[in-house]
């Protein structure tokens, strides 16, 4: 089964392997496969699910709701997000204004078919809305019981500090940040993690397997595997391409003996690696089919020894991205609309 961790400085626990449905549901895979994957997650002890209004232009929330139908609401944790436009491109369809946040939560609750979400996240930082307005809107949503906890995604250390202070003054907590983090993408270690530790904010980390690259199935100089995300021209291929570099893929192949020595599969090694960081509350994994989750959940509870961690660094540090400045480029400086 899957272990639980506290989310930030709160009494709320999440499954340390959390399932997310970005680029897969209502996009790369059909609805039957999507529902079967969510049911497999539940069977394996994953109770925490992450989605966003913008995934598949709202259709990912709908398919997640269908897959979770009949579950006891108290036994599952549902996360969603607001910020990006969801199809319409009107003047108020982007960002973290009070208007977009309230339209966002009402739409998500309807599509997810729930009275509340457990965690509502600002999908990016909005440079065009006063942070006071954003945090007041989140405070009101918490008071109305529409979301139990508030988090953010890809905020810088300074933005986390300012948001945390405002939340506190408004009587709620900022409990989490959702950044990209994997053995190949370590940019949160320099600033975001130390600040978050100080403030009592957890990381829920996305793409812990670098979108499948750390599974070792992409080989340097070879065509990408059939049916993999890299073949999904509709959506996924565009996102994974940043890792499909022969030097990166060759470095990843050096992990094969490291995983074998540790008695783990490559996916398990990748997920266990992010979970060694105590500021990480959950590895947010994706899966295009149920069998992948059977493999991946076995990373829960794994302790990697110092030799294994050193061997991973030796193989990957020459190609890993570590500069904290990369966090500053993730949120758009101006709105799309
Ligand atoms: P991962 O790094 O876990 O990649 C998942 C993909 O890797 C799968 O869809 C599958 O792709 C492949 N894979 C998974 N398990 C295996 C396995 N055992 N063997 C071989 N291949 C495997 O995470 P994602 O990139 O999917 O991101 C996870 C979640 O993070 C998202 O669903 C979303 O909730 C969140 N996220 C948040 C973002 C944000 O801005 N806040 C941005 C991006 C993601 P395939 O089979 O097609 O090759």
Tab-separated table of C-alpha atoms and ligand atoms in Angstrom:
chain	number	residue	atom	x	y	z
A	1	UNK	CA	0.000	0.000	0.000
A	2	UNK	CA	0.993	3.632	-0.301
A	3	UNK	CA	2.347	5.696	2.601
A	4	UNK	CA	0.874	9.058	3.574
A	5	UNK	CA	2.582	12.380	4.272
A	6	UNK	CA	1.316	15.620	5.803
A	7	UNK	CA	0.690	18.459	3.371
A	8	UNK	CA	2.681	21.423	4.653
A	9	UNK	CA	2.125	22.557	8.191
A	10	UNK	CA	-1.418	21.145	8.255
A	11	UNK	CA	-3.183	18.102	9.643
A	12	UNK	CA	-4.108	16.927	6.122
A	13	UNK	CA	-2.469	13.775	4.751
A	14	UNK	CA	-2.030	12.822	1.096
A	15	UNK	CA	-0.872	9.572	-0.498
A	16	UNK	CA	2.829	10.070	-1.246
A	17	UNK	CA	2.173	8.651	-4.697
A	18	UNK	CA	-0.539	10.888	-6.137
A	19	UNK	CA	-2.075	10.273	-9.552
A	20	UNK	CA	-2.394	13.107	-12.097
A	21	UNK	CA	-4.233	13.052	-15.439
A	22	UNK	CA	-2.484	15.794	-17.469
A	23	UNK	CA	-2.062	15.028	-21.218
A	24	UNK	CA	-3.367	11.476	-20.747
A	25	UNK	CA	-7.085	11.610	-19.924
A	26	UNK	CA	-9.469	12.907	-22.589
A	27	UNK	CA	-6.381	13.245	-24.792
A	28	UNK	CA	-3.666	10.571	-25.224
A	29	UNK	CA	-5.796	7.682	-23.945
A	30	UNK	CA	-9.464	6.743	-24.376
A	31	UNK	CA	-11.988	6.995	-21.562
A	32	UNK	CA	-12.035	3.248	-20.807
A	33	UNK	CA	-8.266	3.244	-20.249
A	34	UNK	CA	-8.528	6.430	-18.177
A	35	UNK	CA	-11.174	4.953	-15.900
A	36	UNK	CA	-9.321	1.631	-15.596
A	37	UNK	CA	-6.160	3.512	-14.574
A	38	UNK	CA	-7.960	5.476	-11.852
A	39	UNK	CA	-9.569	2.267	-10.550
A	40	UNK	CA	-6.151	0.583	-10.513
A	41	UNK	CA	-4.771	3.552	-8.566
A	42	UNK	CA	-7.518	3.125	-5.966
A	43	UNK	CA	-6.906	-0.638	-5.769
A	44	UNK	CA	-3.220	0.021	-5.151
A	45	UNK	CA	-3.885	2.461	-2.301
A	46	UNK	CA	-3.538	5.788	-4.122
A	47	UNK	CA	-6.296	8.020	-2.740
A	48	UNK	CA	-5.062	11.439	-3.896
A	49	UNK	CA	-5.828	12.691	-7.419
A	50	UNK	CA	-4.599	15.819	-9.178
A	51	UNK	CA	-6.177	17.490	-12.185
A	52	UNK	CA	-6.773	21.020	-13.518
A	53	UNK	CA	-9.562	22.871	-15.273
A	54	UNK	CA	-7.238	23.454	-18.225
A	55	UNK	CA	-6.326	19.765	-18.773
A	56	UNK	CA	-7.948	18.718	-22.062
A	57	UNK	CA	-9.896	21.972	-21.849
A	58	UNK	CA	-11.949	20.803	-18.829
A	59	UNK	CA	-12.573	17.244	-20.105
A	60	UNK	CA	-9.933	15.753	-17.761
A	61	UNK	CA	-11.936	16.875	-14.713
A	62	UNK	CA	-15.064	15.290	-16.163
A	63	UNK	CA	-13.419	11.918	-16.780
A	64	UNK	CA	-11.822	11.946	-13.321
A	65	UNK	CA	-15.281	12.528	-11.800
A	66	UNK	CA	-16.687	9.644	-13.789
A	67	UNK	CA	-13.857	7.366	-12.667
A	68	UNK	CA	-14.310	8.329	-8.997
A	69	UNK	CA	-18.107	7.983	-9.023
A	70	UNK	CA	-19.337	5.927	-6.074
A	71	UNK	CA	-16.208	6.455	-3.955
A	72	UNK	CA	-16.690	7.596	-0.381
A	73	UNK	CA	-15.794	11.316	-0.607
A	74	UNK	CA	-14.111	11.220	2.815
A	75	UNK	CA	-11.679	8.547	1.599
A	76	UNK	CA	-10.304	10.392	-1.428
A	77	UNK	CA	-8.432	13.660	-1.868
A	78	UNK	CA	-9.099	15.732	-4.996
A	79	UNK	CA	-6.819	18.548	-6.175
A	80	UNK	CA	-7.502	20.932	-9.021
A	81	UNK	CA	-6.171	24.264	-10.292
A	82	UNK	CA	-7.060	27.658	-11.709
A	83	UNK	CA	-5.153	30.219	-13.816
A	84	UNK	CA	-5.053	29.203	-17.497
A	85	UNK	CA	-7.905	29.895	-19.948
A	86	UNK	CA	-10.192	26.901	-20.538
A	87	UNK	CA	-11.227	27.306	-24.118
A	88	UNK	CA	-12.804	30.739	-24.028
A	89	UNK	CA	-10.336	33.586	-24.481
A	90	UNK	CA	-12.345	36.439	-22.977
A	91	UNK	CA	-10.693	39.274	-21.049
A	92	UNK	CA	-11.344	37.577	-17.678
A	93	UNK	CA	-10.529	34.009	-18.670
A	94	UNK	CA	-6.879	34.033	-17.559
A	95	UNK	CA	-5.057	34.619	-14.316
A	96	UNK	CA	-5.827	34.905	-10.628
A	97	UNK	CA	-8.358	37.739	-10.462
A	98	UNK	CA	-11.241	37.284	-8.028
A	99	UNK	CA	-13.531	36.919	-11.050
A	100	UNK	CA	-11.527	34.132	-12.729
A	101	UNK	CA	-10.915	32.299	-9.444
A	102	UNK	CA	-14.628	32.225	-8.570
A	103	UNK	CA	-15.662	31.233	-12.103
A	104	UNK	CA	-12.906	28.615	-11.893
A	105	UNK	CA	-13.959	26.988	-8.616
A	106	UNK	CA	-17.644	26.926	-9.567
A	107	UNK	CA	-16.847	25.248	-12.902
A	108	UNK	CA	-14.474	22.715	-11.352
A	109	UNK	CA	-16.920	21.718	-8.596
A	110	UNK	CA	-19.624	21.152	-11.211
A	111	UNK	CA	-17.387	19.103	-13.517
A	112	UNK	CA	-15.866	17.103	-10.664
A	113	UNK	CA	-19.367	16.586	-9.229
A	114	UNK	CA	-18.284	17.327	-5.657
A	115	UNK	CA	-19.250	19.856	-2.961
A	116	UNK	CA	-15.627	20.735	-2.263
A	117	UNK	CA	-12.106	20.076	-3.499
A	118	UNK	CA	-9.455	19.185	-0.966
A	119	UNK	CA	-6.776	21.402	-2.494
A	120	UNK	CA	-7.295	24.356	-4.839
A	121	UNK	CA	-4.096	25.526	-6.529
A	122	UNK	CA	-3.000	28.667	-8.352
A	123	UNK	CA	-1.585	26.987	-11.456
A	124	UNK	CA	0.943	29.819	-11.968
A	125	UNK	CA	1.739	33.259	-10.498
A	126	UNK	CA	-0.269	36.137	-12.006
A	127	UNK	CA	1.890	39.243	-12.436
A	128	UNK	CA	-1.136	41.349	-13.450
A	129	UNK	CA	-3.408	40.825	-10.412
A	130	UNK	CA	-2.540	42.284	-6.979
A	131	UNK	CA	-1.598	39.324	-4.768
A	132	UNK	CA	-3.939	40.691	-2.063
A	133	UNK	CA	-6.908	40.229	-4.427
A	134	UNK	CA	-5.901	36.650	-5.230
A	135	UNK	CA	-5.339	35.632	-1.629
A	136	UNK	CA	-8.585	37.292	-0.469
A	137	UNK	CA	-10.488	35.284	-3.124
A	138	UNK	CA	-8.830	32.072	-1.901
A	139	UNK	CA	-9.647	32.995	1.720
A	140	UNK	CA	-13.314	33.408	0.787
A	141	UNK	CA	-13.368	30.094	-1.065
A	142	UNK	CA	-11.968	28.352	2.015
A	143	UNK	CA	-14.513	30.060	4.276
A	144	UNK	CA	-17.316	28.997	1.952
A	145	UNK	CA	-16.097	25.394	2.218
A	146	UNK	CA	-15.532	25.100	-1.542
A	147	UNK	CA	-11.871	24.195	-1.018
A	148	UNK	CA	-10.362	22.907	2.207
A	149	UNK	CA	-6.754	23.894	1.516
A	150	UNK	CA	-4.964	26.286	-0.822
A	151	UNK	CA	-1.764	25.653	-2.758
A	152	UNK	CA	0.129	27.114	-5.690
A	153	UNK	CA	2.206	25.802	-8.577
A	154	UNK	CA	5.618	26.927	-9.815
A	155	UNK	CA	5.843	29.990	-7.586
A	156	UNK	CA	9.289	31.367	-6.765
A	157	UNK	CA	10.647	31.457	-3.206
A	158	UNK	CA	9.809	35.169	-2.922
A	159	UNK	CA	6.261	34.664	-4.226
A	160	UNK	CA	5.732	31.806	-1.770
A	161	UNK	CA	6.926	33.996	1.098
A	162	UNK	CA	4.617	36.876	0.177
A	163	UNK	CA	1.622	34.595	-0.472
A	164	UNK	CA	2.197	32.737	2.778
A	165	UNK	CA	2.262	35.964	4.811
A	166	UNK	CA	-0.938	37.268	3.181
A	167	UNK	CA	-2.718	33.948	3.711
A	168	UNK	CA	-1.747	34.010	7.360
A	169	UNK	CA	-3.057	37.534	7.793
A	170	UNK	CA	-6.344	36.424	6.171
A	171	UNK	CA	-6.706	33.429	8.486
A	172	UNK	CA	-5.772	30.493	6.268
A	173	UNK	CA	-2.594	28.662	5.281
A	174	UNK	CA	-0.723	28.238	2.047
A	175	UNK	CA	0.111	24.542	2.382
A	176	UNK	CA	1.708	23.488	-0.892
A	177	UNK	CA	3.577	24.329	-4.055
A	178	UNK	CA	3.483	22.146	-7.170
A	179	UNK	CA	6.769	22.403	-9.078
A	180	UNK	CA	8.496	20.205	-11.618
A	181	UNK	CA	11.059	18.010	-9.804
A	182	UNK	CA	12.993	14.945	-10.863
A	183	UNK	CA	16.571	13.699	-10.811
A	184	UNK	CA	16.883	15.514	-14.179
A	185	UNK	CA	15.176	18.781	-13.106
A	186	UNK	CA	16.362	19.917	-9.675
A	187	UNK	CA	15.790	23.661	-9.800
A	188	UNK	CA	13.688	23.835	-6.604
A	189	UNK	CA	16.517	22.607	-4.400
A	190	UNK	CA	18.402	25.927	-4.244
A	191	UNK	CA	15.687	28.365	-3.135
A	192	UNK	CA	12.109	27.042	-3.247
A	193	UNK	CA	12.715	24.095	-0.927
A	194	UNK	CA	14.655	25.954	1.820
A	195	UNK	CA	12.046	28.747	1.866
A	196	UNK	CA	9.187	26.243	1.900
A	197	UNK	CA	10.748	24.309	4.774
A	198	UNK	CA	10.973	27.509	6.751
A	199	UNK	CA	7.317	28.419	5.998
A	200	UNK	CA	5.743	24.970	6.419
A	201	UNK	CA	4.899	24.524	2.733
A	202	UNK	CA	5.209	21.116	1.023
A	203	UNK	CA	6.097	20.323	-2.569
A	204	UNK	CA	3.774	18.111	-4.633
A	205	UNK	CA	6.156	17.400	-7.472
A	206	UNK	CA	5.173	16.936	-11.084
A	207	UNK	CA	6.819	14.750	-13.719
A	208	UNK	CA	9.004	12.840	-11.211
A	209	UNK	CA	9.855	10.456	-14.053
A	210	UNK	CA	10.620	13.323	-16.449
A	211	UNK	CA	7.462	12.334	-18.333
A	212	UNK	CA	8.643	8.748	-18.782
A	213	UNK	CA	12.266	9.483	-19.767
A	214	UNK	CA	13.649	8.211	-16.435
A	215	UNK	CA	11.969	4.846	-17.084
A	216	UNK	CA	14.894	4.292	-19.471
A	217	UNK	CA	12.621	3.346	-22.379
A	218	UNK	CA	13.813	6.188	-24.617
A	219	UNK	CA	17.150	5.158	-26.138
A	220	UNK	CA	19.744	7.542	-27.595
A	221	UNK	CA	19.793	7.518	-31.384
A	222	UNK	CA	16.694	5.284	-31.571
A	223	UNK	CA	13.118	6.016	-32.606
A	224	UNK	CA	10.811	6.735	-29.659
A	225	UNK	CA	8.788	3.727	-28.432
A	226	UNK	CA	5.379	3.114	-30.024
A	227	UNK	CA	2.462	4.405	-27.969
A	228	UNK	CA	4.681	6.505	-25.676
A	229	UNK	CA	4.001	10.165	-24.819
A	230	UNK	CA	6.629	11.187	-27.363
A	231	UNK	CA	4.363	9.827	-30.122
A	232	UNK	CA	1.331	11.826	-28.954
A	233	UNK	CA	1.429	14.662	-31.451
A	234	UNK	CA	-1.856	16.107	-30.111
A	235	UNK	CA	-0.254	17.187	-26.873
A	236	UNK	CA	2.352	15.148	-24.955
A	237	UNK	CA	5.074	15.055	-27.638
A	238	UNK	CA	5.484	18.791	-27.406
A	239	UNK	CA	6.165	18.695	-23.650
A	240	UNK	CA	8.498	15.696	-23.441
A	241	UNK	CA	10.818	16.885	-26.198
A	242	UNK	CA	12.906	18.990	-23.810
A	243	UNK	CA	14.299	15.726	-22.365
A	244	UNK	CA	14.738	13.847	-25.661
A	245	UNK	CA	18.374	14.750	-26.111
A	246	UNK	CA	20.904	12.006	-26.781
A	247	UNK	CA	23.252	13.132	-23.992
A	248	UNK	CA	20.377	13.039	-21.511
A	249	UNK	CA	19.136	9.669	-22.749
A	250	UNK	CA	22.662	8.194	-22.616
A	251	UNK	CA	23.069	9.447	-19.033
A	252	UNK	CA	19.741	7.872	-18.060
A	253	UNK	CA	20.930	4.503	-19.424
A	254	UNK	CA	23.782	4.625	-16.867
A	255	UNK	CA	21.118	4.212	-14.161
A	256	UNK	CA	20.193	0.675	-15.260
A	257	UNK	CA	22.839	-1.028	-13.083
A	258	UNK	CA	22.134	1.412	-10.236
A	259	UNK	CA	18.456	0.440	-10.207
A	260	UNK	CA	19.306	-3.245	-10.456
A	261	UNK	CA	21.746	-3.002	-7.555
A	262	UNK	CA	19.049	-1.271	-5.476
A	263	UNK	CA	16.529	-3.988	-6.367
A	264	UNK	CA	14.239	-1.483	-8.069
A	265	UNK	CA	12.881	-0.897	-11.544
A	266	UNK	CA	13.915	2.329	-13.271
A	267	UNK	CA	10.484	3.974	-12.714
A	268	UNK	CA	10.632	3.018	-9.024
A	269	UNK	CA	14.144	4.467	-8.697
A	270	UNK	CA	13.031	7.774	-10.270
A	271	UNK	CA	9.991	8.136	-8.022
A	272	UNK	CA	11.823	7.003	-4.885
A	273	UNK	CA	14.480	9.646	-5.637
A	274	UNK	CA	12.042	12.576	-5.333
A	275	UNK	CA	10.493	11.047	-2.211
A	276	UNK	CA	13.876	11.112	-0.432
A	277	UNK	CA	13.430	14.882	-0.144
A	278	UNK	CA	11.535	15.441	3.135
A	279	UNK	CA	9.952	18.648	1.798
A	280	UNK	CA	8.184	16.576	-0.875
A	281	UNK	CA	4.698	15.491	0.264
A	282	UNK	CA	3.869	13.578	-2.900
A	283	UNK	CA	5.289	12.393	-6.188
A	284	UNK	CA	2.648	13.319	-8.731
A	285	UNK	CA	2.813	10.497	-11.248
A	286	UNK	CA	1.082	10.020	-14.568
A	287	UNK	CA	0.279	6.746	-16.294
A	288	UNK	CA	-1.081	5.912	-19.719
A	289	UNK	CA	-2.121	2.416	-18.572
A	290	UNK	CA	-2.925	0.655	-15.292
A	291	UNK	CA	0.131	-1.684	-15.331
A	292	UNK	CA	2.463	1.314	-15.052
A	293	UNK	CA	0.956	2.169	-11.668
A	294	UNK	CA	1.518	-1.376	-10.391
A	295	UNK	CA	5.204	-0.807	-11.005
A	296	UNK	CA	5.320	2.804	-9.816
A	297	UNK	CA	3.550	2.483	-6.453
A	298	UNK	CA	6.279	0.173	-5.201
A	299	UNK	CA	8.447	3.294	-4.848
A	300	UNK	CA	6.425	4.228	-1.759
A	301	UNK	CA	8.406	3.672	1.411
A	302	UNK	CA	11.714	2.954	-0.392
A	303	UNK	CA	14.838	4.315	1.306
A	304	UNK	CA	17.737	4.934	-1.074
A	305	UNK	CA	21.159	4.526	0.533
A	306	UNK	CA	24.015	7.006	0.190
A	307	UNK	CA	25.835	4.903	-2.439
A	308	UNK	CA	22.722	4.742	-4.629
A	309	UNK	CA	22.155	8.496	-4.349
A	310	UNK	CA	25.806	9.148	-5.203
A	311	UNK	CA	25.602	6.842	-8.235
A	312	UNK	CA	22.488	8.682	-9.474
A	313	UNK	CA	24.294	12.003	-9.113
A	314	UNK	CA	27.360	10.700	-10.924
A	315	UNK	CA	25.228	9.585	-13.875
A	316	UNK	CA	22.816	12.510	-14.094
A	317	UNK	CA	24.393	15.664	-12.645
A	318	UNK	CA	26.304	16.419	-15.870
A	319	UNK	CA	22.960	16.716	-17.718
A	320	UNK	CA	20.532	17.696	-14.931
A	321	UNK	CA	19.103	21.229	-14.746
A	322	UNK	CA	19.838	22.700	-11.316
A	323	UNK	CA	19.840	26.514	-11.641
A	324	UNK	CA	17.082	27.995	-9.391
A	325	UNK	CA	16.711	30.882	-11.857
A	326	UNK	CA	14.688	28.538	-14.088
A	327	UNK	CA	11.751	28.913	-11.678
A	328	UNK	CA	11.525	32.600	-12.595
A	329	UNK	CA	10.653	31.813	-16.224
A	330	UNK	CA	7.760	29.417	-15.620
A	331	UNK	CA	4.907	31.846	-14.910
A	332	UNK	CA	4.077	34.064	-17.907
A	333	UNK	CA	4.976	37.705	-17.224
A	334	UNK	CA	1.809	38.851	-19.011
A	335	UNK	CA	-1.569	37.196	-19.458
A	336	UNK	CA	-2.463	35.434	-22.713
A	337	UNK	CA	-5.675	37.476	-22.924
B	1	LIG	P1	5.559	11.338	-14.944
B	1	LIG	O1	6.926	11.937	-14.960
B	1	LIG	O2	5.218	10.354	-13.893
B	1	LIG	O3	5.296	10.720	-16.408
B	1	LIG	C1	4.203	9.890	-16.622
B	1	LIG	C2	4.329	9.198	-17.965
B	1	LIG	O4	5.489	8.360	-17.978
B	1	LIG	C3	3.147	8.265	-18.194
B	1	LIG	O5	2.025	8.916	-18.721
B	1	LIG	C4	3.748	7.238	-19.136
B	1	LIG	O6	3.766	7.781	-20.461
B	1	LIG	C5	5.189	7.117	-18.615
B	1	LIG	N1	5.278	6.059	-17.589
B	1	LIG	C6	4.703	6.051	-16.358
B	1	LIG	N2	4.987	4.929	-15.694
B	1	LIG	C7	5.784	4.204	-16.510
B	1	LIG	C8	6.392	2.948	-16.360
B	1	LIG	N3	6.253	2.239	-15.254
B	1	LIG	N4	7.154	2.494	-17.403
B	1	LIG	C9	7.303	3.225	-18.529
B	1	LIG	N5	6.707	4.420	-18.736
B	1	LIG	C10	5.979	4.916	-17.719
B	1	LIG	O7	4.481	12.490	-14.749
B	1	LIG	P2	3.622	13.418	-15.741
B	1	LIG	O8	4.508	14.180	-16.645
B	1	LIG	O9	2.526	12.609	-16.338
B	1	LIG	O10	2.999	14.424	-14.704
B	1	LIG	C11	2.254	13.892	-13.608
B	1	LIG	C12	1.238	14.872	-13.123
B	1	LIG	O11	1.857	16.068	-12.678
B	1	LIG	C13	0.229	15.380	-14.160
B	1	LIG	O12	-0.794	14.461	-14.459
B	1	LIG	C14	-0.313	16.592	-13.474
B	1	LIG	O13	-1.237	16.209	-12.472
B	1	LIG	C15	0.953	17.153	-12.831
B	1	LIG	N6	1.566	18.216	-13.667
B	1	LIG	C16	1.472	19.492	-13.184
B	1	LIG	C17	1.994	20.534	-13.888
B	1	LIG	C18	1.872	21.915	-13.317
B	1	LIG	O14	2.157	22.896	-14.021
B	1	LIG	N7	1.447	22.066	-12.092
B	1	LIG	C19	2.655	20.367	-15.199
B	1	LIG	C20	2.722	18.975	-15.602
B	1	LIG	C21	2.212	17.955	-14.844
B	1	LIG	P3	3.699	6.874	-21.791
B	1	LIG	O15	3.182	5.522	-21.427
B	1	LIG	O16	2.774	7.621	-22.681
B	1	LIG	O17	5.091	6.882	-22.312
